[in-house]
CSV table of C-alpha atoms and ligand atoms in Angstrom, one decimal:
chain,number,residue,atom,x,y,z
A,1,MET,CA,0.3,-0.1,0.2
A,2,LEU,CA,1.2,3.5,-0.8
A,3,ILE,CA,-0.1,6.7,0.8
A,4,ASP,CA,0.3,10.0,-0.4
A,5,SER,CA,-1.6,11.8,2.3
A,6,GLN,CA,-0.8,15.2,1.1
A,7,LYS,CA,-2.5,14.8,-2.3
A,8,GLY,CA,-5.2,12.3,-0.6
A,9,LYS,CA,-3.9,9.4,-3.2
A,10,VAL,CA,-3.5,5.5,-1.9
A,11,LYS,CA,-2.6,2.9,-3.6
A,12,PHE,CA,-3.3,-1.1,-3.4
A,13,LYS,CA,-1.8,-4.1,-5.0
A,14,VAL,CA,-4.6,-6.6,-5.5
A,15,VAL,CA,-3.4,-10.6,-7.2
A,16,TYR,CA,-5.3,-12.7,-8.6
A,17,HIS,CA,-4.1,-16.4,-7.8
A,18,GLY,CA,-4.8,-19.6,-8.1
A,19,ILE,CA,-4.4,-23.3,-10.5
A,20,ALA,CA,-3.8,-22.1,-14.2
A,21,MET,CA,-6.6,-22.1,-16.2
A,22,SER,CA,-9.3,-21.6,-13.1
A,23,GLY,CA,-10.0,-18.2,-14.7
A,24,LYS,CA,-7.4,-15.4,-13.3
A,25,THR,CA,-7.5,-13.9,-16.5
A,26,THR,CA,-11.2,-13.9,-17.7
A,27,ASN,CA,-11.8,-12.3,-14.0
A,28,ILE,CA,-9.5,-9.2,-14.3
A,29,GLU,CA,-10.8,-9.2,-18.7
A,30,GLN,CA,-14.3,-8.7,-17.5
A,31,LEU,CA,-13.9,-6.6,-15.0
A,32,ALA,CA,-11.6,-4.1,-17.3
A,33,LYS,CA,-14.6,-4.4,-20.0
A,34,LYS,CA,-17.2,-3.5,-17.4
A,35,SER,CA,-14.9,-0.3,-16.4
A,36,GLY,CA,-14.2,0.2,-20.1
A,37,LEU,CA,-10.3,-0.3,-19.2
A,38,GLU,CA,-7.7,-2.0,-21.2
A,39,VAL,CA,-5.9,-5.3,-19.6
A,40,LEU,CA,-2.4,-5.4,-20.3
A,41,SER,CA,-0.7,-9.0,-20.6
A,42,PHE,CA,2.1,-9.9,-21.4
A,43,ASP,CA,3.3,-13.0,-23.7
A,44,THR,CA,0.3,-14.6,-23.7
A,45,LYS,CA,-0.2,-17.6,-25.2
A,46,GLU,CA,-2.9,-20.0,-26.1
A,47,GLU,CA,-5.1,-18.5,-23.1
A,48,ARG,CA,-2.5,-19.4,-20.3
A,49,THR,CA,-0.8,-16.3,-18.6
A,50,LEU,CA,3.2,-16.7,-19.0
A,51,VAL,CA,3.9,-13.7,-17.5
A,52,PHE,CA,0.7,-11.6,-16.0
A,53,ASP,CA,-2.3,-9.7,-17.0
A,54,PHE,CA,-2.8,-6.0,-15.2
A,55,VAL,CA,-5.2,-3.3,-15.2
A,56,THR,CA,-5.4,-0.5,-13.0
A,57,LYS,CA,-9.0,0.6,-11.9
A,58,ARG,CA,-9.7,3.8,-9.9
A,59,MET,CA,-12.3,4.9,-7.1
A,60,ASN,CA,-13.0,7.7,-4.8
A,61,VAL,CA,-13.9,6.8,-1.3
A,62,ASN,CA,-14.1,9.4,1.7
A,63,GLY,CA,-11.9,12.2,-0.1
A,64,PHE,CA,-9.0,10.0,-1.0
A,65,GLU,CA,-8.2,8.6,-4.6
A,66,ILE,CA,-7.5,5.2,-4.5
A,67,THR,CA,-6.1,3.1,-7.1
A,68,PHE,CA,-5.9,-0.2,-7.5
A,69,SER,CA,-3.2,-2.5,-9.6
A,70,ILE,CA,-4.6,-5.8,-10.2
A,71,TYR,CA,-2.5,-8.5,-11.4
A,72,THR,CA,-3.0,-12.2,-12.4
A,73,ILE,CA,0.1,-14.8,-11.6
A,74,PRO,CA,1.1,-17.4,-14.1
A,75,GLY,CA,-0.2,-20.8,-12.3
A,76,GLN,CA,1.9,-23.6,-13.7
A,77,ASP,CA,5.1,-24.4,-11.5
A,78,ILE,CA,7.6,-24.0,-14.0
A,79,TYR,CA,7.1,-19.9,-13.7
A,80,LYS,CA,6.9,-19.9,-9.9
A,81,ASP,CA,9.6,-17.0,-10.0
A,82,ILE,CA,7.3,-14.5,-11.9
A,83,ARG,CA,4.4,-15.8,-9.6
A,84,LYS,CA,6.6,-14.8,-6.6
A,85,MET,CA,7.6,-11.5,-8.2
A,86,VAL,CA,4.2,-10.5,-9.0
A,87,MET,CA,3.3,-11.4,-5.5
A,88,ARG,CA,5.7,-9.2,-4.2
A,89,GLY,CA,4.1,-6.2,-2.2
A,90,ALA,CA,0.7,-7.6,-2.5
A,91,ASP,CA,-1.9,-5.9,-0.3
A,92,GLY,CA,-5.0,-8.6,-0.9
A,93,VAL,CA,-5.6,-11.2,-2.7
A,94,VAL,CA,-8.5,-13.4,-4.8
A,95,PHE,CA,-8.1,-17.0,-5.1
A,96,VAL,CA,-9.8,-18.0,-7.7
A,97,VAL,CA,-10.9,-21.8,-7.5
A,98,ASP,CA,-11.9,-24.0,-10.6
A,99,SER,CA,-14.9,-26.1,-9.9
A,100,ALA,CA,-14.4,-29.1,-11.9
A,101,GLU,CA,-14.2,-32.2,-10.5
A,102,SER,CA,-11.1,-33.1,-11.7
A,103,ARG,CA,-8.9,-30.1,-10.2
A,104,LEU,CA,-10.2,-30.3,-6.9
A,105,LYS,CA,-6.6,-31.9,-5.6
A,106,GLU,CA,-4.7,-29.5,-7.3
A,107,ASN,CA,-6.7,-26.7,-6.0
A,108,LYS,CA,-6.3,-27.8,-2.8
A,109,GLU,CA,-3.0,-28.2,-2.7
A,110,PHE,CA,-2.6,-24.3,-4.3
A,111,ILE,CA,-3.7,-22.9,-1.0
A,112,HIS,CA,0.0,-24.2,0.1
A,113,VAL,CA,1.6,-22.6,-2.8
A,114,LEU,CA,-0.5,-19.4,-1.8
A,115,GLU,CA,0.2,-19.9,1.9
A,116,GLU,CA,4.3,-20.2,1.0
A,117,ASP,CA,3.8,-17.1,-1.6
A,118,LEU,CA,2.9,-15.1,1.8
A,119,ARG,CA,5.2,-16.4,3.6
A,120,MET,CA,8.1,-14.8,1.4
A,121,GLN,CA,6.6,-12.1,2.0
A,122,GLY,CA,6.2,-12.3,6.1
A,123,LYS,CA,2.8,-12.6,6.0
A,124,THR,CA,0.4,-15.5,6.6
A,125,LEU,CA,-3.0,-16.2,5.0
A,126,GLU,CA,-4.7,-15.2,8.3
A,127,ASP,CA,-3.2,-11.3,8.3
A,128,THR,CA,-3.8,-10.8,4.6
A,129,PRO,CA,-7.3,-10.1,3.1
A,130,ILE,CA,-8.1,-13.0,0.9
A,131,VAL,CA,-11.3,-13.2,-1.0
A,132,VAL,CA,-11.9,-17.3,-2.2
A,133,GLN,CA,-14.0,-17.1,-5.8
A,134,TYR,CA,-15.4,-20.0,-6.7
A,135,ASN,CA,-15.7,-19.8,-10.3
A,136,LYS,CA,-16.7,-22.1,-13.6
A,137,ARG,CA,-20.1,-22.7,-11.6
A,138,ASP,CA,-21.2,-23.8,-15.1
A,139,LEU,CA,-19.7,-26.7,-15.4
A,140,PRO,CA,-21.6,-30.2,-15.8
A,141,ASP,CA,-18.9,-31.1,-13.5
A,142,ALA,CA,-19.2,-28.5,-10.8
A,143,VAL,CA,-18.4,-29.9,-7.5
A,144,PRO,CA,-21.6,-28.7,-5.3
A,145,LEU,CA,-20.6,-25.8,-2.9
A,146,GLU,CA,-21.0,-27.2,0.4
A,147,GLU,CA,-18.8,-29.7,-0.6
A,148,LEU,CA,-16.3,-27.6,-2.5
A,149,LYS,CA,-16.5,-25.6,0.6
A,150,LYS,CA,-15.4,-28.1,2.5
A,151,GLU,CA,-12.3,-29.5,0.5
A,152,VAL,CA,-11.2,-25.5,-1.1
A,153,SER,CA,-11.5,-23.1,1.7
A,154,ILE,CA,-9.5,-20.4,3.9
A,155,PRO,CA,-10.5,-20.2,7.2
A,156,GLY,CA,-12.2,-17.1,8.2
A,157,LYS,CA,-12.6,-15.7,4.6
A,158,LYS,CA,-15.4,-14.4,2.3
A,159,PHE,CA,-16.2,-15.9,-0.5
A,160,THR,CA,-17.9,-16.1,-3.8
A,161,GLU,CA,-19.2,-17.9,-6.6
A,162,ALA,CA,-18.8,-17.2,-10.5
A,163,VAL,CA,-19.1,-17.6,-14.0
A,164,ALA,CA,-16.3,-15.4,-14.8
A,165,VAL,CA,-16.5,-16.2,-19.0
A,166,ARG,CA,-20.3,-14.7,-18.4
A,167,GLY,CA,-19.2,-11.8,-16.1
A,168,GLU,CA,-21.1,-13.3,-13.2
A,169,GLY,CA,-19.7,-12.9,-9.6
A,170,VAL,CA,-17.1,-10.7,-11.2
A,171,GLU,CA,-17.8,-7.5,-9.7
A,172,GLU,CA,-19.1,-9.2,-6.4
A,173,THR,CA,-15.5,-10.6,-6.2
A,174,PHE,CA,-13.6,-7.5,-6.7
A,175,ASN,CA,-15.9,-5.4,-4.6
A,176,LEU,CA,-15.5,-7.7,-1.4
A,177,MET,CA,-11.7,-7.1,-1.7
A,178,VAL,CA,-12.3,-3.4,-2.0
A,179,GLU,CA,-13.9,-3.3,1.3
A,180,GLU,CA,-11.6,-5.6,2.7
A,181,LEU,CA,-8.8,-3.1,2.1
A,182,ILE,CA,-10.9,-0.1,2.7
A,183,ASN,CA,-11.6,-1.5,5.9
A,184,ARG,CA,-8.6,-2.3,6.8
A,185,PHE,CA,-6.9,0.7,5.8
A,186,LYS,CA,-9.3,3.1,7.6
A,187,ARG,CA,-9.0,1.1,10.6
A,188,MET,CA,-4.9,2.2,10.3
A,189,THR,CA,-5.9,5.4,9.5
A,190,GLY,CA,-8.2,6.0,12.8
B,201,GDP,N1,-17.2,-23.0,-18.5
B,201,GDP,C1,-16.4,-21.6,-17.7
B,201,GDP,N2,-15.0,-21.6,-18.5
B,201,GDP,C2,-14.4,-20.5,-17.9
B,201,GDP,C3,-14.9,-19.8,-16.7
B,201,GDP,N3,-14.0,-18.9,-16.4
B,201,GDP,C4,-13.0,-19.3,-17.4
B,201,GDP,N4,-13.4,-20.0,-18.5
B,201,GDP,C5,-12.5,-20.5,-19.2
B,201,GDP,O1,-11.2,-21.3,-18.5
B,201,GDP,C6,-9.9,-20.9,-19.4
B,201,GDP,C7,-8.9,-20.5,-18.7
B,201,GDP,O2,-9.2,-19.3,-18.7
B,201,GDP,P1,-8.3,-17.9,-18.2
B,201,GDP,O3,-8.9,-16.7,-17.3
B,201,GDP,O4,-7.2,-18.2,-18.9
B,201,GDP,O5,-7.3,-19.1,-16.9
B,201,GDP,P2,-6.0,-18.0,-15.6
B,201,GDP,O6,-5.0,-19.2,-16.2
B,201,GDP,O7,-6.3,-18.6,-14.7
B,201,GDP,O8,-5.9,-16.8,-16.3
B,201,GDP,C8,-10.8,-20.5,-20.8
B,201,GDP,O9,-10.9,-21.1,-21.7
B,201,GDP,C9,-11.6,-19.5,-20.0
B,201,GDP,O10,-12.6,-19.4,-21.0
B,201,GDP,C10,-15.8,-19.7,-16.5
B,201,GDP,O11,-16.7,-19.2,-15.3
B,201,GDP,N5,-16.7,-21.1,-16.8
B,202,MG,MG1,-4.1,-16.2,-17.1
């Protein structure tokens, strides 16, 4: 978080984390589309983000001009150095879960990857603003929500359901993240 109190400006970094192909890029593309913004993608091939995608979004809250820098990580393990670089300085994380039955185990294991990425920054799952998004709810083999929540969840975090490809649940997810970050900012600034 960067604060310029003289100018009344605050900057937050939000990272969309989660396994490869869970819908992270789709989320920020949809967010950008709804706000008329453009996504910068670096080396995207065959729908797989090799580096990251990036978009900035501005909002006004209580007289502060708040800028969100939004990034996605590459989910494949071979790009872990890039992932760690993208995670640097993250204020909040949206953890995008693929609801497909076939990817249940991978999603579950990836929570440990997130935990490790945060640990490298001296942070924990507990003290980081995180929203869990159960994406691809439209899939015929989507794991029922109650079951998915039991298998893949982070204690104490809010969650949403989404069909990112249709834009459903995308803004709701981001707004929850914004709320978490702003509440924390308000607590900090008294
Ligand atoms: N059925 C379905 N497919 C989705 C959904 N969201 C994303 N996808 C598809 O999943 C694939 C991977 O999405 P992408 O956003 O590139 O995933 P990323 O690797 O996490 O960035 C693409 O073919 C998307 O169109 C969804 O809600 N439902
Ligand atoms: Mg991607």
